[in-house]
C-alpha positions as semicolon CSV with decimal commas, in nm:
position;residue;x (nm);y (nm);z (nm)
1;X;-3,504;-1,487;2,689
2;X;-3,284;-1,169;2,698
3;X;-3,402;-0,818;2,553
4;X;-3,127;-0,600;2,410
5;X;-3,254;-0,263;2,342
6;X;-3,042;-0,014;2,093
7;X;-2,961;0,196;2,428
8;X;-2,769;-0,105;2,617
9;X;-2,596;-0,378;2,422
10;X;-2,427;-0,668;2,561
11;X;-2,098;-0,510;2,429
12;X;-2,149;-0,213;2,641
13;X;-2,249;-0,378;2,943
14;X;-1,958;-0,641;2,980
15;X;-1,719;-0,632;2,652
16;X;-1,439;-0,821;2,760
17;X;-1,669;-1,128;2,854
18;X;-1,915;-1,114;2,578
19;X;-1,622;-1,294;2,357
20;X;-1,734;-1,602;2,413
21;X;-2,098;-1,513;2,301
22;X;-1,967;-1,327;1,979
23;X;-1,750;-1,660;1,891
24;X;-2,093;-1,799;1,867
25;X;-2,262;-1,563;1,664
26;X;-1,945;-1,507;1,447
27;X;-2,085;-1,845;1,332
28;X;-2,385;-1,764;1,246
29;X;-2,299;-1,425;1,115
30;X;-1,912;-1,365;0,898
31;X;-1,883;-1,529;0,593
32;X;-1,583;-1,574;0,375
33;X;-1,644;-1,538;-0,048
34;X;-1,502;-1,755;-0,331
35;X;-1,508;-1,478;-0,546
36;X;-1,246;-1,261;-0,297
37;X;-0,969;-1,400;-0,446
38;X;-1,133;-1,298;-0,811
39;X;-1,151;-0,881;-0,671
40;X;-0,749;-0,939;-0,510
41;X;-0,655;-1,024;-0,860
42;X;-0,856;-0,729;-1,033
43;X;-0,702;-0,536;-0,767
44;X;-0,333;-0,610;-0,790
45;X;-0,359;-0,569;-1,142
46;X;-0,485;-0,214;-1,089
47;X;-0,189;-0,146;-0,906
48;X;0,039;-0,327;-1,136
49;X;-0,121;-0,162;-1,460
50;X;-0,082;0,226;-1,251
51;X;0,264;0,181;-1,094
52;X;0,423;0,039;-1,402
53;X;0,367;0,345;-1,608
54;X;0,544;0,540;-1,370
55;X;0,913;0,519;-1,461
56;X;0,836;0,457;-1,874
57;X;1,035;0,727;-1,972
58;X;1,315;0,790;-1,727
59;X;1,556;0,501;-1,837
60;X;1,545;0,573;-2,210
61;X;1,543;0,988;-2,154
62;X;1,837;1,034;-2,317
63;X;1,675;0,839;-2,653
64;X;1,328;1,026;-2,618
65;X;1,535;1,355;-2,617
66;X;1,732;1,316;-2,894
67;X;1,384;1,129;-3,084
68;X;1,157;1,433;-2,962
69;X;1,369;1,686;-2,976
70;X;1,243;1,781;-2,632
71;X;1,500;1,857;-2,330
72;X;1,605;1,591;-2,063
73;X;1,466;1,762;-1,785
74;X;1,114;1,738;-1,973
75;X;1,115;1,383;-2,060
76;X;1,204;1,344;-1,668
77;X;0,938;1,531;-1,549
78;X;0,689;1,283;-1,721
79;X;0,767;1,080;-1,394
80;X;0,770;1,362;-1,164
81;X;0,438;1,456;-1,259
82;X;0,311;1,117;-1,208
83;X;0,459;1,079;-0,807
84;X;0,319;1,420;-0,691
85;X;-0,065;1,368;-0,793
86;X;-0,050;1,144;-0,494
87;X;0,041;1,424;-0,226
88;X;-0,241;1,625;-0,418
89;X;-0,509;1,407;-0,434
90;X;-0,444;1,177;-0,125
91;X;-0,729;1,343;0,065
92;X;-1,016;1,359;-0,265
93;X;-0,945;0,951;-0,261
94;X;-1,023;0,925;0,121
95;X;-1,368;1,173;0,091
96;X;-1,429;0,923;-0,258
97;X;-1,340;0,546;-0,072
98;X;-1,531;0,713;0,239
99;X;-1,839;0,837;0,064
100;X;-1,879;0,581;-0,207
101;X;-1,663;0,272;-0,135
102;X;-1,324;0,118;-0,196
103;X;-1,540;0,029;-0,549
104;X;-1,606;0,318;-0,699
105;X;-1,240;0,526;-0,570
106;X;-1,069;0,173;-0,797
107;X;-1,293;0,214;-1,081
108;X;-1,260;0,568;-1,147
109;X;-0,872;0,525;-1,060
110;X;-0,884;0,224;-1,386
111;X;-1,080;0,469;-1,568
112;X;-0,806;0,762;-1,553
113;X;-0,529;0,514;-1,614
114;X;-0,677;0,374;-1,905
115;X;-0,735;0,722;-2,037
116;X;-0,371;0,835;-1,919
117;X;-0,222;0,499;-2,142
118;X;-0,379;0,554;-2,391
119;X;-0,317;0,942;-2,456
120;X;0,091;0,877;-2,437
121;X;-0,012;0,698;-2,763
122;X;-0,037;1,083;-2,938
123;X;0,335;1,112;-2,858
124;X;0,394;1,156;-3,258
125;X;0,191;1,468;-3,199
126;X;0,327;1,635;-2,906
127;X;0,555;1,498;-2,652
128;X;0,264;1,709;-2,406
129;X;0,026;1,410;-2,476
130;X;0,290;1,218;-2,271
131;X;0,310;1,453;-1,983
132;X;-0,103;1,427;-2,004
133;X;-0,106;1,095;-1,941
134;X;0,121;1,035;-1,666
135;X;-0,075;1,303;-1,469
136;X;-0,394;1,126;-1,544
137;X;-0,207;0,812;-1,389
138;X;-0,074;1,009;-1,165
139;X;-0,405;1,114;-1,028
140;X;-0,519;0,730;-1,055
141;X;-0,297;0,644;-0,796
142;X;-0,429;0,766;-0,478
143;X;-0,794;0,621;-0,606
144;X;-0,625;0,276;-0,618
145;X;-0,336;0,246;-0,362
146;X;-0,548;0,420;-0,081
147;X;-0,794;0,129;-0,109
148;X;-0,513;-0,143;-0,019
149;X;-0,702;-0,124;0,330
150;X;-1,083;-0,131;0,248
151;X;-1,001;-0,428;-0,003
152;X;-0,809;-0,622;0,292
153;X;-1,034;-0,541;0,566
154;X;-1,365;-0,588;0,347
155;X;-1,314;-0,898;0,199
156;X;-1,095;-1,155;0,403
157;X;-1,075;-1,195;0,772
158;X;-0,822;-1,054;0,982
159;X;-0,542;-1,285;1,035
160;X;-0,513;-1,287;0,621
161;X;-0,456;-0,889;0,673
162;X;-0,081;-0,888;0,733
163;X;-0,030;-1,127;0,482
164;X;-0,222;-0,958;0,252
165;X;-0,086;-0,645;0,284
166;X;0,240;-0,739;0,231
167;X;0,189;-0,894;-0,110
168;X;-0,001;-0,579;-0,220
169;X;0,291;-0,360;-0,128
170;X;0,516;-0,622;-0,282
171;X;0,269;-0,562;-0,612
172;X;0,370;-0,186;-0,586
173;X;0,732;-0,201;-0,533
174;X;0,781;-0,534;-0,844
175;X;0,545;-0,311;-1,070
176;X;0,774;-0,001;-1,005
177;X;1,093;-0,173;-1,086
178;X;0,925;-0,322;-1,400
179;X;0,855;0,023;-1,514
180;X;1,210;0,087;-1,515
181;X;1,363;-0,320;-1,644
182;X;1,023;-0,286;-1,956
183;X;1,155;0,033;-2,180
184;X;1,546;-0,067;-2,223
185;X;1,430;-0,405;-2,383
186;X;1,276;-0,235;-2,598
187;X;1,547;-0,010;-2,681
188;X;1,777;-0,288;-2,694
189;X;2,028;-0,239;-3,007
190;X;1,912;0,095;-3,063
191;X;2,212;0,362;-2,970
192;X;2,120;0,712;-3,002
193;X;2,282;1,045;-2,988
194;X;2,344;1,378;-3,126
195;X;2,505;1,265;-3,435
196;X;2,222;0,955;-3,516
197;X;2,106;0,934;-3,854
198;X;1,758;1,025;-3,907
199;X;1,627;0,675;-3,988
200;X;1,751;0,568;-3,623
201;X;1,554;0,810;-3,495
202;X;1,245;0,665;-3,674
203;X;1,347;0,322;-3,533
204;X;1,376;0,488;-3,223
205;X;0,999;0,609;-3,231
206;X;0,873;0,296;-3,385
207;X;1,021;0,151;-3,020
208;X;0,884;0,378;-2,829
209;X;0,541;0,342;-3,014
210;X;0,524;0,012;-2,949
211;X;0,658;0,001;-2,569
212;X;0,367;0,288;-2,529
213;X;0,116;0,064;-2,745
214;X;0,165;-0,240;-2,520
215;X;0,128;-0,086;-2,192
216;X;-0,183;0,051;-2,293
217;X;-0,281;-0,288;-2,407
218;X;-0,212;-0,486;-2,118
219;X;-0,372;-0,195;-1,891
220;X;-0,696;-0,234;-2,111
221;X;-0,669;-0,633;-2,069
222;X;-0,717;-0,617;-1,693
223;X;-0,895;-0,315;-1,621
224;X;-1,188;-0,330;-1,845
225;X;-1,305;-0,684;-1,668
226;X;-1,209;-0,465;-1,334
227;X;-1,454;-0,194;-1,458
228;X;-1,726;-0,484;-1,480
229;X;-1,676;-0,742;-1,192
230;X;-1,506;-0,545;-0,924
231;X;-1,712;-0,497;-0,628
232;X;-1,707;-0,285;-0,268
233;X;-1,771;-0,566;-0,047
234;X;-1,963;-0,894;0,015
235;X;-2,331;-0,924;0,153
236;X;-2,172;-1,059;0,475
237;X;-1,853;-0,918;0,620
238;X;-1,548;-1,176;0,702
239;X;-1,462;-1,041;1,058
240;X;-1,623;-0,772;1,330
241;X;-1,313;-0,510;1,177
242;X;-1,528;-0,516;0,812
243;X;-1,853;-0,369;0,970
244;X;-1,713;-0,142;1,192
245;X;-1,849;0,029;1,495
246;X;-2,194;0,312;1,549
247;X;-2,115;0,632;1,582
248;X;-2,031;0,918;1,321
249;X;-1,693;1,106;1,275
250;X;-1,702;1,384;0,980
251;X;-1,473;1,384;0,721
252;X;-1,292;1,727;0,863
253;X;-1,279;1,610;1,192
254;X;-1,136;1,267;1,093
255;X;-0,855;1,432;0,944
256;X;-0,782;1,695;1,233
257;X;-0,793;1,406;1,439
258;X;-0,530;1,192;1,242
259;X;-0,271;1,477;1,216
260;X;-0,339;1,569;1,562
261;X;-0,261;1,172;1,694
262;X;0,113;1,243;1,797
263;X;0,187;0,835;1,769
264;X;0,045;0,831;1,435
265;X;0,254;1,117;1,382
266;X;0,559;0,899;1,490
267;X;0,455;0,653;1,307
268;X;0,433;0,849;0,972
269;X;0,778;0,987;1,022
270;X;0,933;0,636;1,054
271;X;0,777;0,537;0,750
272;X;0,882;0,847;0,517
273;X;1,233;0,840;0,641
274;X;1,219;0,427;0,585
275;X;1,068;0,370;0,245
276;X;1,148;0,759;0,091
277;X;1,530;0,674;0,185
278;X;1,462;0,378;0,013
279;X;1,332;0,548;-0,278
280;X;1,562;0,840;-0,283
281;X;1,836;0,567;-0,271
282;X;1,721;0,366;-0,590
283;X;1,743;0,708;-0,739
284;X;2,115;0,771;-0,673
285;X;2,248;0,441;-0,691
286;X;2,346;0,494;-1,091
287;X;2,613;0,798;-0,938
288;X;2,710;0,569;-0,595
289;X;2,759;0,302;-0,857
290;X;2,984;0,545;-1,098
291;X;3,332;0,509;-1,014
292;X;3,332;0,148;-0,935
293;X;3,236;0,125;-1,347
294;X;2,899;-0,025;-1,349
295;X;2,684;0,018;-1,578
296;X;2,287;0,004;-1,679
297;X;2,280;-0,366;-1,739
298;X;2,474;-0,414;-1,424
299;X;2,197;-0,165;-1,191
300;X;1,953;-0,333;-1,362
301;X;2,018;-0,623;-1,216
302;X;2,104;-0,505;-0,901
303;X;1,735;-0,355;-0,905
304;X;1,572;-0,685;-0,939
305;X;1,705;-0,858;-0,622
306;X;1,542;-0,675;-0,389
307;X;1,193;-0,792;-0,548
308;X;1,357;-1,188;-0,502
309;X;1,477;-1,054;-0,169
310;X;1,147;-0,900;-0,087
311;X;0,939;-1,236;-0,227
312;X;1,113;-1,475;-0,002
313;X;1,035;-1,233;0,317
314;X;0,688;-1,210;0,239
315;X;0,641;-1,552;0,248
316;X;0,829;-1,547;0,634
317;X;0,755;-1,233;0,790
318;X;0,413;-1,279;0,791
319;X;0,390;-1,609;0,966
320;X;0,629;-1,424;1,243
321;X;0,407;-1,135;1,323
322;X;0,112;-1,400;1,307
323;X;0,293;-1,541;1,623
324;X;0,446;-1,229;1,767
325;X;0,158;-1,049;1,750
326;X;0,361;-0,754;1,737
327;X;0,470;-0,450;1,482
328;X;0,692;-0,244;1,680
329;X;0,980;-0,533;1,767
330;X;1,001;-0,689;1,442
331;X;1,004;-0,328;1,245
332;X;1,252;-0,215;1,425
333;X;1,473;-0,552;1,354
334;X;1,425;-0,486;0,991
335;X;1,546;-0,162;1,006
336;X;1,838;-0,215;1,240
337;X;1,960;-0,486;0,942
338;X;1,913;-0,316;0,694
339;X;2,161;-0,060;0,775
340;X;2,399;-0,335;0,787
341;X;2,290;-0,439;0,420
342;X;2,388;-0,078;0,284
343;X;2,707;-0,068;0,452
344;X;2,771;-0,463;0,312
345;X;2,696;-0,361;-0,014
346;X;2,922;-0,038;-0,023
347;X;3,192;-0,329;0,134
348;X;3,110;-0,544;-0,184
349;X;3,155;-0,220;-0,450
350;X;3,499;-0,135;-0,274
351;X;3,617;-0,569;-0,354
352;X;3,498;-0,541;-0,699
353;X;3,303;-0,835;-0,566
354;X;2,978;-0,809;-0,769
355;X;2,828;-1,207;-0,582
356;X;2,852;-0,967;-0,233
357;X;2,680;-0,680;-0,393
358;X;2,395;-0,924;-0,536
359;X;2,390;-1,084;-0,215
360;X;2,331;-0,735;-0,003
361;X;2,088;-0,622;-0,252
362;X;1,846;-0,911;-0,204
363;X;1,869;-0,866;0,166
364;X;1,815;-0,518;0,140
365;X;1,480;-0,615;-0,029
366;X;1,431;-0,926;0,212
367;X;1,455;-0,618;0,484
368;X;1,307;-0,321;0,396
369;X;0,972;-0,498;0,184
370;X;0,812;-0,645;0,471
371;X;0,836;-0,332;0,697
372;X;0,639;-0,122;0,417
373;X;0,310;-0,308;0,506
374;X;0,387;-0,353;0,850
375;X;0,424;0,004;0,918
376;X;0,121;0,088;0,696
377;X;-0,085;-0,195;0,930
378;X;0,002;-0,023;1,261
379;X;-0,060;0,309;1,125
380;X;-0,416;0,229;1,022
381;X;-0,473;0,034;1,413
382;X;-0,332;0,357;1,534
383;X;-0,584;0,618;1,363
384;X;-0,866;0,330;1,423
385;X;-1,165;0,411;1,423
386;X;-1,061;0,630;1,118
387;X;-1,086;0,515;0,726
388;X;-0,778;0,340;0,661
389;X;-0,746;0,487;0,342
390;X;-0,672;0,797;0,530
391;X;-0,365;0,624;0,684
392;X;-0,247;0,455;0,347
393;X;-0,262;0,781;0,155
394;X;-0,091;1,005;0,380
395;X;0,195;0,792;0,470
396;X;0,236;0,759;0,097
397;X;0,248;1,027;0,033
398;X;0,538;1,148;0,295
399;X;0,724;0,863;0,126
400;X;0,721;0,987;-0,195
401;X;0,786;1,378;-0,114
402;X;1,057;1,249;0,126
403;X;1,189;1,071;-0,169
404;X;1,221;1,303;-0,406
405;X;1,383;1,570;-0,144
406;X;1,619;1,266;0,016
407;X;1,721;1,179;-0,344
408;X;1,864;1,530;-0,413
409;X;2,003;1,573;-0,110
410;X;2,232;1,242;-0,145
411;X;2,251;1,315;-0,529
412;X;2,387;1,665;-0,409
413;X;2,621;1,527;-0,097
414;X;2,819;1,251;-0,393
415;X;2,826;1,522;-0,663
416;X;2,632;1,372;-0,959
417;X;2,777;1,234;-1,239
418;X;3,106;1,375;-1,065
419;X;3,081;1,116;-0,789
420;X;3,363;0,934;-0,615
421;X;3,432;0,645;-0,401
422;X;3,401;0,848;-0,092
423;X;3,116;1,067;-0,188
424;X;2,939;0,718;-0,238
425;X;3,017;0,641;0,134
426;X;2,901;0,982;0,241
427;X;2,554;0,945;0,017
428;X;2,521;0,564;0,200
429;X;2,565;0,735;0,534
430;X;2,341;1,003;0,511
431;X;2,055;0,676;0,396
432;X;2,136;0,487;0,719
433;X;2,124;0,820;0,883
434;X;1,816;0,807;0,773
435;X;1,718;0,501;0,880
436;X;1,836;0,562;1,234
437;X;1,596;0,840;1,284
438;X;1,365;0,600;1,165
439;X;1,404;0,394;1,404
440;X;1,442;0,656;1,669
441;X;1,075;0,801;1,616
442;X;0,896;0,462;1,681
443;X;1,155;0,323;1,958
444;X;0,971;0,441;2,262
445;X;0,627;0,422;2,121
446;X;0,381;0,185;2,275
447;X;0,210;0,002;2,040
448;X;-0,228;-0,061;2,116
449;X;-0,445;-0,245;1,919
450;X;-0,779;-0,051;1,882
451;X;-0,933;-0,350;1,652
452;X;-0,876;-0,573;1,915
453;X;-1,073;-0,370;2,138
454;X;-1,317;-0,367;1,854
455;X;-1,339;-0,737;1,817
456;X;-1,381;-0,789;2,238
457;X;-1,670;-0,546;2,233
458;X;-1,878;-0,606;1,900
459;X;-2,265;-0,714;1,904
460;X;-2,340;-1,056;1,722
461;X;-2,476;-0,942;1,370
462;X;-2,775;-1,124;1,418
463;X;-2,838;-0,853;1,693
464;X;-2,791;-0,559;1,418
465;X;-3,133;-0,367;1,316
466;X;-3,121;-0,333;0,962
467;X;-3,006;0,040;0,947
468;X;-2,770;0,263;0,790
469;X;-2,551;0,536;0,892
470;X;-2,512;0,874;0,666
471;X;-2,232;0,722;0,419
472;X;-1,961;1,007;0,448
473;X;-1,877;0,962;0,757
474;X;-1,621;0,726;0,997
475;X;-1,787;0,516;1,254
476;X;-1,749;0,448;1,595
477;X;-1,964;0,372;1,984
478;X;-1,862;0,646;2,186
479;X;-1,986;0,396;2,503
480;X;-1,689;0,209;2,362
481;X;-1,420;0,487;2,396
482;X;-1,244;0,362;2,730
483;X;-1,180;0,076;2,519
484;X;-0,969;0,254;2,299
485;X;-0,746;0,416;2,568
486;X;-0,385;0,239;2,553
487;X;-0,406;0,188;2,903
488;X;-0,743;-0,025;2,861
489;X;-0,632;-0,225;2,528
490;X;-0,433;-0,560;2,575
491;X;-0,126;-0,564;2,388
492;X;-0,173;-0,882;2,197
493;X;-0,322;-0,982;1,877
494;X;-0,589;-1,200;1,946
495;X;-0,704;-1,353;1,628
496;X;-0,865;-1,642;1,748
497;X;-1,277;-1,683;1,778
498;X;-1,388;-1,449;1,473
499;X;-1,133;-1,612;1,186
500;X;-1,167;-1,945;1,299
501;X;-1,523;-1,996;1,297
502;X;-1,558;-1,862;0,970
503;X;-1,776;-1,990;0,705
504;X;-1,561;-2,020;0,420
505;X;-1,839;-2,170;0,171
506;X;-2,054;-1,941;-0,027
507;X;-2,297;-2,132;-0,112
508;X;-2,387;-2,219;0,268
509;X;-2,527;-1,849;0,178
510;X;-2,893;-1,947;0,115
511;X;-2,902;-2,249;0,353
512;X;-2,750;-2,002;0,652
513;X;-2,965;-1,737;0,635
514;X;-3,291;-1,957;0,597
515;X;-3,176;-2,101;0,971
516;X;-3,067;-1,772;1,085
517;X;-3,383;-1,528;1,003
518;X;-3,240;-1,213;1,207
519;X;-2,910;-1,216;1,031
520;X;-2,865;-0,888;0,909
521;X;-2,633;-0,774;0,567
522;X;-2,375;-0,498;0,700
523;X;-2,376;-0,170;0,557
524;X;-2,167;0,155;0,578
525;X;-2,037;0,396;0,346
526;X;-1,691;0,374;0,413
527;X;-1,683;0,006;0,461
528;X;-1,742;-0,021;0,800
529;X;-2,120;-0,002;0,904
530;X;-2,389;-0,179;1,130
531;X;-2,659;-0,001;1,378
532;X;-2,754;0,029;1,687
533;X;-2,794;-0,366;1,851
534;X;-3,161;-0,484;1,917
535;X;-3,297;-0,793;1,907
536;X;-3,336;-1,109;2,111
537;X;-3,087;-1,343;2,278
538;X;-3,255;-1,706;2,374
């Protein structure tokens, strides 16, 4: 009978041949919950409910200025407001998921959107309640779209992760271009200008009432059963990534080292100039659109195929990194076509041939989609042992001031509302530009798996002491460092042993640990946790 003491484990002394030992004691120890699929749903809906508010004024701001009385430029900045609480507020979310778990940064995120919704509904008295609302949202959205990470990593096992990242960032981007498809319906037969009678106008606000009235609804539909049910984690952890390694990081010093990682740097770069092209794209494609005579019900359309485009990838992509094992190759593919989409669909506006324009549009989405969560994924290996949350806000962020600024540079380069055919070729340029510096800053970068190394080194939980670790704080072994040089870390994703041993049957739960007495529950205030190993080994 072996002895480990808290001063030696087996991971420590041997970690790359201790895998076959933890494929045992994975058995014994990671557990996979019914009730997961129960906190992905609350989840999504949390992001569907935030991001859909976004846009609820910007496609009918020429109707809510003449209705309101209120300037353009106002009703727009309902939506502005909204995207740059995430820049603000990406940090408070990471100290809030870190400290207190992905729970309680999600509830208090359903708790400001619910308030947000539901104080648009004083529009009648000021068009500021509007404004009030959207920031509340606004602020909401860090709290829920930095916890994409802690849901995935806490709850199902890690060769679900890409998978599951991709359909939450699918969530995002559908719920977005809701927000912009929702509000014309309900302005449908309703045209208003300067010279509309004043009992239009009331018809007008009676829309608007309503469109404001049902969002608030359906947010209060999904999030007050979120408020109950939705929990931080299981009592046992699906994989080795979901309890983390032993040693403390502070809060400060997690994010001096993030910004200081010069990969991760590379890696955030690629992903601003990828997705906030994207972005700033959707934003100009009414004026690229312009002189070829398109109009709202035609972009409209043209806005949803991406989402087909980016549905049918999601269901593929996956399944190829699952057996490439491999970000860097397959981002880089996806960005290298979709410069060929843009430049197809320009092709399809100059032959009036509106099939070829449909048809670029979904493979733009088919494209660009699946990168988004592929990007976020190696960012968060990259910064490992860092909160992931850390990783998901701040590349969000860059996308969505990178955005904003990309959108009125290209809005600037095709001259508005002024635009022509070849300003539109200039302004789809200056996006593949774009995306070739994207590709550019990630080209040469060698990609390392620091969960891996995790995985190959981790003590059986039934070797775990039953203690917890200050809960603001990252956690890491600093005997496992070397395993987190590059040089060290196989480049492969091994996702065999933990996953496929799991016990996917909750109500083993009772039965398990009655045969198992020195199982332990994991703990850790971030979402990763565990102690020092001790115990016995027959």
């Amino acid at each position: 009978m072996k002895n480990y003491s808290s001063e030696q484990n087996p991971d420590q002394s041997d970690p790359i041949n201790y895998s076959n030992d933890l494929k045992s004691s994975v058995q014994q120890g990671y557990r996979l919950y019914q009730k997961r699929f129960a906190i992905l749903f609350l989840f999504t809906m949390a992001e569907l409910c935030n991001t859909a508010v976004y846009a609820t004024c910007n496609p009918i701001a020429v109707e809510l200025s003449y209705i309101y009385g209120e300037d353009t430029s106002i009703i727009t900045l309902s939506a502005t407001l909204y995207l740059f609480m995430h820049p603000l507020f990406t940090f408070p979310a990471s100290y809030l998921i870190m400290y207190k778990g992905s729970s309680m940064s999600v509830k208090i995120g359903a708790i400001l959107t619910l308030l947000g919704v539901f104080s648009r509904c004083l529009v009648r008295q000021s068009f500021i309640y509007v404004l009030i609302g959207q920031t509340l949202c606004g602020i909401a959205r860090p709290l829920i779209l930095n916890a994409q990470a802690s849901v995935a990593v806490e709850w199902f096992p890690t060769n679900q992760r890409t998978k599951l990242m991709t359909m939450l960032n699918f969530i995002v981007t559908f719920s977005g271009i809701l927000g912009y498809i929702i509000p014309p319906i309900f302005f449908a037969g309703v045209s208003i200008d300067e010279n509309t009678p004043k009992d239009v106008l009331d018809t007008g606000d009676s829309r608007f009432m309503y469109l404001l009235f049902s969002e608030a609804v359906f947010s209060a539909v999904f999030l007050i059963p979120l408020l109950i049910f939705f929990e931080t984690k299981p009592k046992s952890p699906p994989s080795a990534a979901a309890k983390g390694p032993t040693q403390v990081i502070s809060f400060t010093d997690s994010i001096c080292q993030m910004l200081k990682d010069i990969k991760f740097i590379q890696i955030f770069l690629s992903f601003t100039l990828f997705y906030g092209s994207y972005k700033g794209y959707g934003v100009a494609l009414v004026y690229i659109l312009k002189p070829y005579g398109y109009g709202k019900s035609d972009i409209a359309i043209l806005s949803v195929m991406p989402v087909i485009g980016g549905f049918l990838s999601s269901l593929i992509i996956p399944t190829i990194y699952k057996s490439w094992g491999r970000y860097k190759p397959i981002i880089i593919i996806l960005e290298f076509c979709t410069i060929f989409t843009f430049y197809g669909f320009l092709w399809g506006c100059y032959l009036q041939n509106y099939v070829m324009m449909l048809a670029m549009a979904t493979l733009q989405g088919f494209f660009i989609l699946p990168a988004i969560p592929l990007l976020l994924e190696w960012g968060c290996e990259q910064i490992y042992p860092l909160n992931d949350s850390f990783c998901i806000g701040l590349q969000y962020s860059g996308a969505t001031m990178g955005s904003s600024f990309i959108a009125q540079i290209v809005s600037m380069v095709i001259h508005g509302k002024d635009a022509t055919k070849f300003d539109g070729f200039m302004g789809i340029t200056i996006i593949c530009s774009l995306y070739t510096l994207a590709i550019l800053s990630i080209l040469f970068l060698k990609e390392v798996k620091h969960k891996l190394a995790l995985k190959k080194s981790f003590v059986s939980p039934s070797d775990q002491i039953d203690q917890s670790f200050p809960h603001p704080y990252t956690e890491v072994n600093p005997h496992d460092l070397g395993l987190f040089d590059p040089d060290k870390v196989q480049d492969e994703d091994d996702d065999t042993g933990g996953d496929d041993n799991l016990i996917d049957d909750e109500k083993n739960d009772h039965n398990q640990n009655n045969n198992n007495s020195n199982h332990r529950s994991y703990q850790g205030g971030n979402s990763f946790g565990g102690g020092t190993g001790g115990g016995n080994d027959d």
